[in-house]
Amino acid sequence: MEDDDILDPSDGPQPRPQSLMLAFFGNHVLEEGDLCVYSGSIIDVLGRVGVGEQAVRSTLTRMVNRGLLRRQREGRRMYFGLTPQAARVLEDGRTRIWTQGAVNDDWDGSWTLLGFSLPDSWKRQRHDLRSRLTWTGFGALYSGLWIAPGHVDVSAVVSELGLADHVKIFHARADQATDIELMVRDTWDLESIAARYVTFEKRWAAHLGAGPGDDPIATRLRLVTEWLGTIRTDPRLPARHLPPEWPARAAQDTFRRVAEQTAGPARHMARQLLETTSSR
């Protein structure tokens, strides 16, 4: 299981059930410690964002089989909790959302370079490495040379994939002869990244000032899922080397304002709706 298997960058206005499921656990379980949620509660909440009961049940089963969730039976009822692997990915997502943010104003001029050479037959390993590098903020400078802004510790990713013998990592600064803005445009699809921010901002700006609505838990679940699906395609490139009026700033402001107005009401509703038990 890789990070891109949890939150697919193709997620749009109607994210995959698995993306919504992990966002649900990230919103209501991750910070609560060892907690499991009754399947009926999960069906109720995801039903509020358009996921049917059968889709919820099949998603729960699939995620258990893939090591993302664990089951715990209490009498005749089944409860579900996070595995350490899923918790790690959700912690990473929480850092991206609330700590790093979408706008990189404090870049120190450094780059992380990663070169790799894999046998032609290693298609799955190549896909896994590229997926993890993309999530970590890398772009393909050349086919076997990837680059990311800042000092990125990617050694754990390489080790987890078992590719340490095939990868070389460097930290460096660009020579004055390098046109960084041109390099950024050639390495990353800026138009696609910008379009996702514009789409997000237009869709969610209407919620500002409207209050949390009748169903704040569903609103916040959609909000966080869509925002994470947006920012995970963004490597947080240096703001000073991006086009003027880069739309990430306005989109992030909208996200944070809607998140603030729904946080309290969503927590209150979760306490009313969710039946939980301590894990054992």
Coordinates of C-alpha atoms in Angstrom, one line a residue:
M1 CA 0.0 0.0 0.0
E2 CA 1.3 3.4 -1.0
D3 CA 0.2 6.9 -0.1
D4 CA -1.3 7.4 -3.5
D5 CA -3.5 4.4 -2.8
I6 CA -5.1 6.3 0.1
L7 CA -5.7 9.7 -1.4
D8 CA -5.9 9.5 -5.2
P9 CA -4.8 12.8 -6.8
S10 CA -7.6 12.3 -9.4
D11 CA -10.1 12.9 -6.6
G12 CA -12.4 15.7 -7.6
P13 CA -15.8 17.0 -6.5
Q14 CA -16.8 13.4 -5.8
P15 CA -13.8 11.8 -4.1
R16 CA -13.4 8.0 -3.9
P17 CA -15.1 6.3 -0.9
Q18 CA -11.6 5.3 0.4
S19 CA -10.4 8.9 0.4
L20 CA -13.5 10.0 2.3
M21 CA -13.1 7.1 4.7
L22 CA -9.5 8.0 5.6
A23 CA -10.5 11.7 5.9
F24 CA -13.3 10.6 8.3
F25 CA -10.7 8.7 10.5
G26 CA -8.3 11.6 10.2
N27 CA -11.0 14.1 11.4
H28 CA -12.6 12.1 14.2
V29 CA -10.2 9.3 15.3
L30 CA -6.6 10.2 14.7
E31 CA -6.4 12.7 17.6
E32 CA -8.5 10.6 20.0
G33 CA -5.8 7.9 20.6
D34 CA -6.7 4.2 20.5
L35 CA -10.3 4.4 19.4
C36 CA -12.6 2.2 17.2
V37 CA -15.8 3.4 15.5
Y38 CA -19.0 1.3 15.1
S39 CA -19.6 0.4 11.4
G40 CA -23.1 1.8 11.7
S41 CA -21.8 5.2 12.6
I42 CA -19.4 5.1 9.7
I43 CA -22.3 4.2 7.3
D44 CA -24.3 7.1 8.7
V45 CA -21.6 9.7 8.3
L46 CA -20.4 8.6 4.8
G47 CA -24.0 8.4 3.7
R48 CA -24.2 12.1 4.4
V49 CA -21.7 12.7 1.6
G50 CA -23.3 10.4 -0.9
V51 CA -21.6 7.0 -0.2
G52 CA -24.1 4.1 0.0
E53 CA -24.1 1.5 2.6
Q54 CA -22.8 -1.3 0.4
A55 CA -20.0 0.9 -0.9
V56 CA -19.0 1.7 2.7
R57 CA -19.0 -1.9 3.8
S58 CA -17.0 -3.0 0.8
T59 CA -14.5 -0.2 1.3
L60 CA -14.1 -1.1 5.0
T61 CA -13.4 -4.8 4.0
R62 CA -10.9 -3.7 1.3
M63 CA -9.1 -1.4 3.7
V64 CA -8.9 -4.1 6.4
N65 CA -7.4 -6.5 3.8
R66 CA -4.9 -3.9 2.8
G67 CA -3.7 -3.2 6.3
L68 CA -5.3 0.3 6.5
L69 CA -7.9 -0.5 9.1
R70 CA -8.4 -3.2 11.8
R71 CA -11.6 -4.8 13.0
Q72 CA -12.7 -5.2 16.6
R73 CA -15.8 -7.1 17.5
E74 CA -17.9 -6.1 20.5
G75 CA -20.8 -8.5 20.9
R76 CA -22.7 -8.6 17.6
R77 CA -21.3 -5.3 16.5
M78 CA -18.1 -4.6 14.5
Y79 CA -15.9 -1.6 15.1
F80 CA -13.0 -0.3 13.0
G81 CA -9.8 1.5 14.0
L82 CA -6.6 2.8 12.4
T83 CA -3.5 0.7 11.8
P84 CA -0.1 2.3 12.5
Q85 CA 0.5 2.5 8.7
A86 CA -2.7 4.4 8.1
A87 CA -2.0 6.6 11.1
R88 CA 1.4 7.5 9.7
V89 CA 0.0 8.6 6.4
L90 CA -2.8 10.6 8.1
E91 CA -0.2 12.3 10.3
D92 CA 1.7 13.2 7.2
G93 CA -1.5 14.6 5.6
R94 CA -2.3 16.6 8.7
T95 CA 1.2 18.2 8.6
R96 CA 0.7 19.1 5.0
I97 CA -2.6 20.7 5.7
W98 CA -2.1 22.5 9.0
T99 CA 1.7 23.0 9.4
Q100 CA 3.3 23.4 6.0
G101 CA 0.4 24.9 4.1
A102 CA 0.1 25.4 0.4
V103 CA 2.3 28.5 0.0
N104 CA 6.1 28.3 0.3
D105 CA 7.3 31.8 1.3
D106 CA 10.4 30.6 3.2
W107 CA 12.4 28.6 0.7
D108 CA 16.1 28.7 1.5
G109 CA 17.3 28.2 -2.0
S110 CA 18.3 24.5 -1.6
W111 CA 17.1 21.5 -3.6
T112 CA 17.0 17.8 -3.0
L113 CA 18.0 15.7 -6.0
L114 CA 17.2 12.0 -6.3
G115 CA 18.6 9.8 -9.1
F116 CA 17.6 6.2 -9.7
S117 CA 18.2 3.5 -12.2
L118 CA 15.9 0.4 -12.1
P119 CA 15.7 -2.7 -14.3
D120 CA 13.2 -2.4 -17.1
S121 CA 11.2 -5.3 -15.6
W122 CA 10.7 -3.4 -12.3
K123 CA 7.5 -1.6 -13.5
R124 CA 5.7 -1.8 -10.1
Q125 CA 8.8 -0.6 -8.2
R126 CA 9.2 2.3 -10.6
H127 CA 5.5 3.2 -10.3
D128 CA 5.7 3.0 -6.5
L129 CA 8.8 5.2 -6.3
R130 CA 7.4 7.8 -8.6
S131 CA 4.1 7.9 -6.7
R132 CA 5.9 8.4 -3.4
L133 CA 8.2 11.0 -4.8
T134 CA 5.3 13.0 -6.3
W135 CA 3.5 12.9 -2.9
T136 CA 6.8 14.1 -1.2
G137 CA 7.0 17.1 -3.6
F138 CA 9.4 15.8 -6.3
G139 CA 9.1 16.4 -10.0
A140 CA 10.9 14.7 -12.8
L141 CA 13.8 16.9 -14.0
Y142 CA 14.8 14.0 -16.3
S143 CA 13.5 10.5 -16.4
G144 CA 15.8 9.1 -13.7
L145 CA 16.5 12.4 -11.9
W146 CA 13.9 13.9 -9.7
I147 CA 14.1 17.2 -7.8
A148 CA 12.2 18.9 -4.9
P149 CA 12.5 22.3 -3.3
G150 CA 14.3 22.4 0.1
H151 CA 15.9 19.7 2.2
V152 CA 13.6 16.7 1.9
D153 CA 14.3 13.6 3.9
V154 CA 13.3 10.9 1.5
S155 CA 15.5 8.2 2.8
A156 CA 12.7 6.4 4.7
V157 CA 10.6 6.2 1.5
V158 CA 13.5 4.7 -0.4
S159 CA 14.1 2.2 2.4
E160 CA 10.5 1.2 2.7
L161 CA 10.4 0.4 -1.0
G162 CA 13.6 -1.6 -0.7
L163 CA 15.4 0.5 -3.3
A164 CA 18.3 1.9 -1.3
D165 CA 20.9 0.2 -3.6
H166 CA 19.3 1.8 -6.7
V167 CA 18.9 5.4 -5.5
K168 CA 21.3 8.2 -4.9
I169 CA 20.3 11.4 -3.0
F170 CA 21.9 14.8 -3.0
H171 CA 21.3 18.2 -1.5
A172 CA 22.5 21.2 -3.6
R173 CA 21.9 24.7 -4.8
A174 CA 21.4 25.8 -8.4
D175 CA 24.3 27.5 -10.2
Q176 CA 23.6 31.1 -11.3
A177 CA 23.5 29.9 -14.9
T178 CA 20.4 28.0 -14.1
D179 CA 17.1 29.7 -14.9
I180 CA 15.1 28.4 -11.9
E181 CA 11.7 29.7 -13.2
L182 CA 12.2 28.0 -16.5
M183 CA 13.3 24.8 -14.7
V184 CA 10.1 25.0 -12.5
R185 CA 7.9 25.4 -15.6
D186 CA 9.6 22.5 -17.4
T187 CA 9.5 20.1 -14.4
W188 CA 6.0 20.7 -13.0
D189 CA 2.7 21.2 -14.7
L190 CA 1.9 24.6 -13.2
E191 CA -1.3 25.1 -15.2
S192 CA -2.8 21.9 -13.9
I193 CA -1.8 22.7 -10.3
A194 CA -3.1 26.2 -10.5
A195 CA -6.4 25.0 -12.1
R196 CA -7.1 22.7 -9.1
Y197 CA -6.6 25.6 -6.7
V198 CA -8.9 27.9 -8.7
T199 CA -11.6 25.1 -8.9
F200 CA -11.4 24.5 -5.1
E201 CA -11.6 28.2 -4.3
K202 CA -14.6 28.8 -6.5
R203 CA -16.4 25.8 -5.1
W204 CA -15.9 26.6 -1.5
A205 CA -15.9 30.4 -1.4
A206 CA -19.8 30.2 -1.4
H207 CA -19.6 28.6 2.0
L208 CA -17.9 31.6 3.6
G209 CA -20.3 33.5 5.9
A210 CA -23.0 30.9 5.4
G211 CA -22.3 29.2 8.7
P212 CA -21.7 25.4 9.1
G213 CA -25.1 24.6 7.6
D214 CA -27.4 21.7 8.7
D215 CA -24.7 19.1 8.4
P216 CA -21.3 20.4 9.4
I217 CA -19.8 16.9 9.8
A218 CA -20.5 16.2 6.1
T219 CA -19.4 19.7 5.0
R220 CA -16.1 19.4 6.8
L221 CA -15.5 15.9 5.5
R222 CA -15.9 17.0 1.9
L223 CA -13.8 20.1 2.6
V224 CA -10.8 18.3 4.0
T225 CA -10.9 15.5 1.5
E226 CA -11.0 17.9 -1.4
W227 CA -8.3 20.1 0.0
L228 CA -5.9 17.3 0.6
G229 CA -6.6 16.0 -2.9
T230 CA -5.7 19.4 -4.2
I231 CA -2.5 20.1 -2.2
R232 CA -1.1 16.6 -2.6
T233 CA -0.5 17.4 -6.3
D234 CA 1.4 20.6 -5.3
P235 CA 5.1 20.3 -4.5
R236 CA 5.1 23.6 -2.6
L237 CA 7.3 25.3 -5.1
P238 CA 9.1 28.5 -4.0
A239 CA 6.5 31.3 -4.2
R240 CA 9.0 33.8 -5.6
H241 CA 9.5 31.6 -8.7
L242 CA 5.8 31.1 -9.4
P243 CA 3.6 33.3 -11.6
P244 CA 2.1 36.4 -10.1
E245 CA -1.1 35.9 -8.2
W246 CA -0.5 32.2 -7.7
P247 CA -4.0 30.9 -6.7
A248 CA -2.8 28.7 -3.9
R249 CA -2.9 31.6 -1.5
A250 CA -6.6 32.5 -2.0
A251 CA -7.6 28.8 -2.0
Q252 CA -5.8 28.2 1.3
D253 CA -7.4 31.2 2.9
T254 CA -10.8 29.9 1.8
F255 CA -10.1 26.5 3.1
R256 CA -8.9 27.7 6.5
R257 CA -11.9 30.0 7.0
V258 CA -14.4 27.3 6.1
A259 CA -12.5 24.8 8.3
E260 CA -12.7 27.2 11.2
Q261 CA -16.4 27.8 10.9
T262 CA -17.2 24.1 10.7
A263 CA -14.7 22.7 13.3
G264 CA -16.7 23.2 16.5
P265 CA -20.1 22.2 15.0
A266 CA -18.6 19.1 13.4
R267 CA -17.0 18.0 16.7
H268 CA -20.3 18.5 18.5
M269 CA -22.2 16.5 15.8
A270 CA -19.6 13.7 15.9
R271 CA -20.1 13.3 19.7
Q272 CA -23.8 12.8 19.0
L273 CA -23.5 10.5 16.0
L274 CA -20.5 8.3 16.6
E275 CA -20.6 5.2 18.7
T276 CA -17.0 4.3 19.7
T277 CA -15.1 1.9 21.9
S278 CA -11.5 1.7 23.2
S279 CA -9.2 -0.5 21.2
R280 CA -7.8 -3.6 22.8

